[in-house]
């Protein structure tokens, strides 16, 4: 098992839509909680996570507190919603699924060798609404970085 660092760099938060619909936060899922909340009054957000990469006879698998889904379909979740004294509520929010299976083999190898795996993500649609569900290129791109960029 090797642990890799993942950084999610999100741009394009639809601030006006969030304001009108009472969606005040964006956070990352860790086990059963939403953590590292960012205000949706900001246009950008960054999240950091660690992911365990496990070598199995059938190939590589991803694990850890930020990883969800079945073997072969693992992903990270970002959550649109609001935190209050009563807990987390999605309201008109929802979740964004970042599939780890979309990471290219060269980028994964670089991350296994110590580079940070970076997810560049666009969170707003051309209509000014947030993205939901599974995101793919060009909305989400994965790349490895040595941390110098």
XYZ file of C-alpha atoms in Angstrom:
149
model
C 0.000 0.000 0.000
C 1.214 3.483 -0.907
C -0.390 6.709 0.227
C -0.734 9.518 -2.315
C -1.636 13.170 -1.856
C -4.583 14.533 -3.800
C -5.343 18.213 -4.220
C -8.631 19.370 -5.723
C -8.490 22.831 -7.294
C -12.007 23.987 -8.038
C -12.989 27.131 -9.927
C -16.253 28.600 -11.125
C -18.410 28.234 -8.029
C -21.804 29.605 -9.147
C -21.956 32.184 -6.351
C -25.258 33.775 -7.378
C -27.085 30.436 -7.755
C -25.763 29.290 -4.369
C -26.847 32.554 -2.742
C -30.372 32.343 -4.239
C -30.793 28.681 -3.264
C -29.381 28.779 0.261
C -26.341 26.647 -0.556
C -23.696 28.202 1.668
C -20.872 25.655 1.668
C -18.870 23.232 -0.408
C -16.985 20.473 1.385
C -15.320 17.116 0.848
C -16.718 13.860 2.227
C -14.599 12.009 4.759
C -16.231 8.820 5.993
C -19.690 9.972 7.189
C -18.991 13.697 7.484
C -18.500 16.677 5.196
C -15.255 18.467 6.140
C -13.011 21.355 5.092
C -15.959 23.598 4.291
C -15.482 26.505 1.906
C -17.969 29.352 1.571
C -19.845 29.409 -1.723
C -19.416 33.193 -1.618
C -15.935 32.504 -3.017
C -15.407 31.668 -6.686
C -12.709 29.059 -5.958
C -12.041 26.266 -3.492
C -9.185 23.888 -2.707
C -9.312 20.585 -0.886
C -6.581 18.149 0.126
C -6.989 14.443 0.733
C -4.853 11.367 1.120
C -5.688 8.199 -0.774
C -4.218 4.750 -0.252
C -3.322 2.846 -3.421
C -3.348 -0.905 -2.879
C -1.849 -3.416 -5.316
C -4.189 -6.374 -5.828
C -4.063 -9.388 -8.131
C -6.818 -7.751 -10.192
C -5.061 -4.379 -10.373
C -4.856 -1.264 -8.231
C -7.515 -0.259 -5.738
C -8.075 2.996 -3.847
C -8.953 3.238 -0.153
C -9.072 5.647 2.744
C -11.465 7.964 4.575
C -12.091 10.132 1.483
C -12.696 7.203 -0.897
C -16.170 5.857 -1.693
C -17.673 3.319 -4.090
C -17.077 -0.271 -5.094
C -13.810 -1.771 -6.275
C -13.180 -0.539 -9.807
C -15.554 2.417 -9.305
C -13.846 4.390 -6.514
C -14.352 8.140 -6.223
C -14.095 11.239 -4.043
C -17.191 13.324 -3.197
C -17.583 17.090 -3.003
C -20.814 18.226 -1.372
C -22.927 21.331 -1.988
C -25.010 22.306 1.052
C -25.009 24.129 4.361
C -23.735 23.365 7.840
C -25.852 24.534 10.753
C -26.275 23.680 14.420
C -28.468 20.788 13.230
C -25.775 19.294 10.993
C -25.218 19.086 7.249
C -28.128 19.748 4.890
C -27.978 19.552 1.110
C -31.224 21.469 0.477
C -31.044 22.320 -3.235
C -27.414 21.228 -3.233
C -26.049 17.795 -4.012
C -22.783 16.004 -4.673
C -20.027 15.978 -7.250
C -18.344 12.632 -7.898
C -14.653 12.658 -8.898
C -13.904 9.198 -10.305
C -10.415 7.958 -9.445
C -10.602 5.572 -12.395
C -10.258 8.584 -14.711
C -6.706 9.212 -13.489
C -4.280 8.408 -16.303
C -1.641 5.730 -15.687
C 1.286 8.143 -16.138
C -0.188 10.586 -13.611
C -0.928 7.783 -11.140
C 2.637 6.466 -11.464
C 3.992 9.972 -10.797
C 1.758 10.279 -7.713
C 2.983 6.885 -6.487
C 6.523 8.239 -6.872
C 5.819 11.268 -4.675
C 4.126 13.855 -6.883
C 0.796 15.315 -5.820
C -2.205 14.201 -7.843
C -4.159 17.306 -8.847
C -7.807 17.439 -9.863
C -8.625 20.613 -11.796
C -12.382 21.044 -11.606
C -14.882 23.558 -12.998
C -17.880 23.731 -10.637
C -20.274 25.956 -12.580
C -22.154 25.302 -15.809
C -22.565 27.867 -18.613
C -26.123 28.418 -17.285
C -24.754 29.503 -13.901
C -25.796 26.380 -11.997
C -23.503 24.000 -10.089
C -22.279 20.717 -11.513
C -23.653 17.581 -9.905
C -23.124 13.826 -10.275
C -20.081 12.300 -12.001
C -17.851 14.830 -13.729
C -15.593 14.089 -16.686
C -13.223 15.989 -18.953
C -13.254 18.832 -19.751
C -14.987 19.700 -16.445
C -12.503 17.517 -14.523
C -8.901 16.848 -15.463
C -6.385 14.881 -13.446
C -2.631 15.581 -13.556
C 0.452 14.937 -11.485
C 2.546 17.770 -10.150
C 5.804 17.839 -8.294
C 4.418 20.714 -6.233
C 6.464 23.328 -8.082
C 3.524 24.667 -10.114
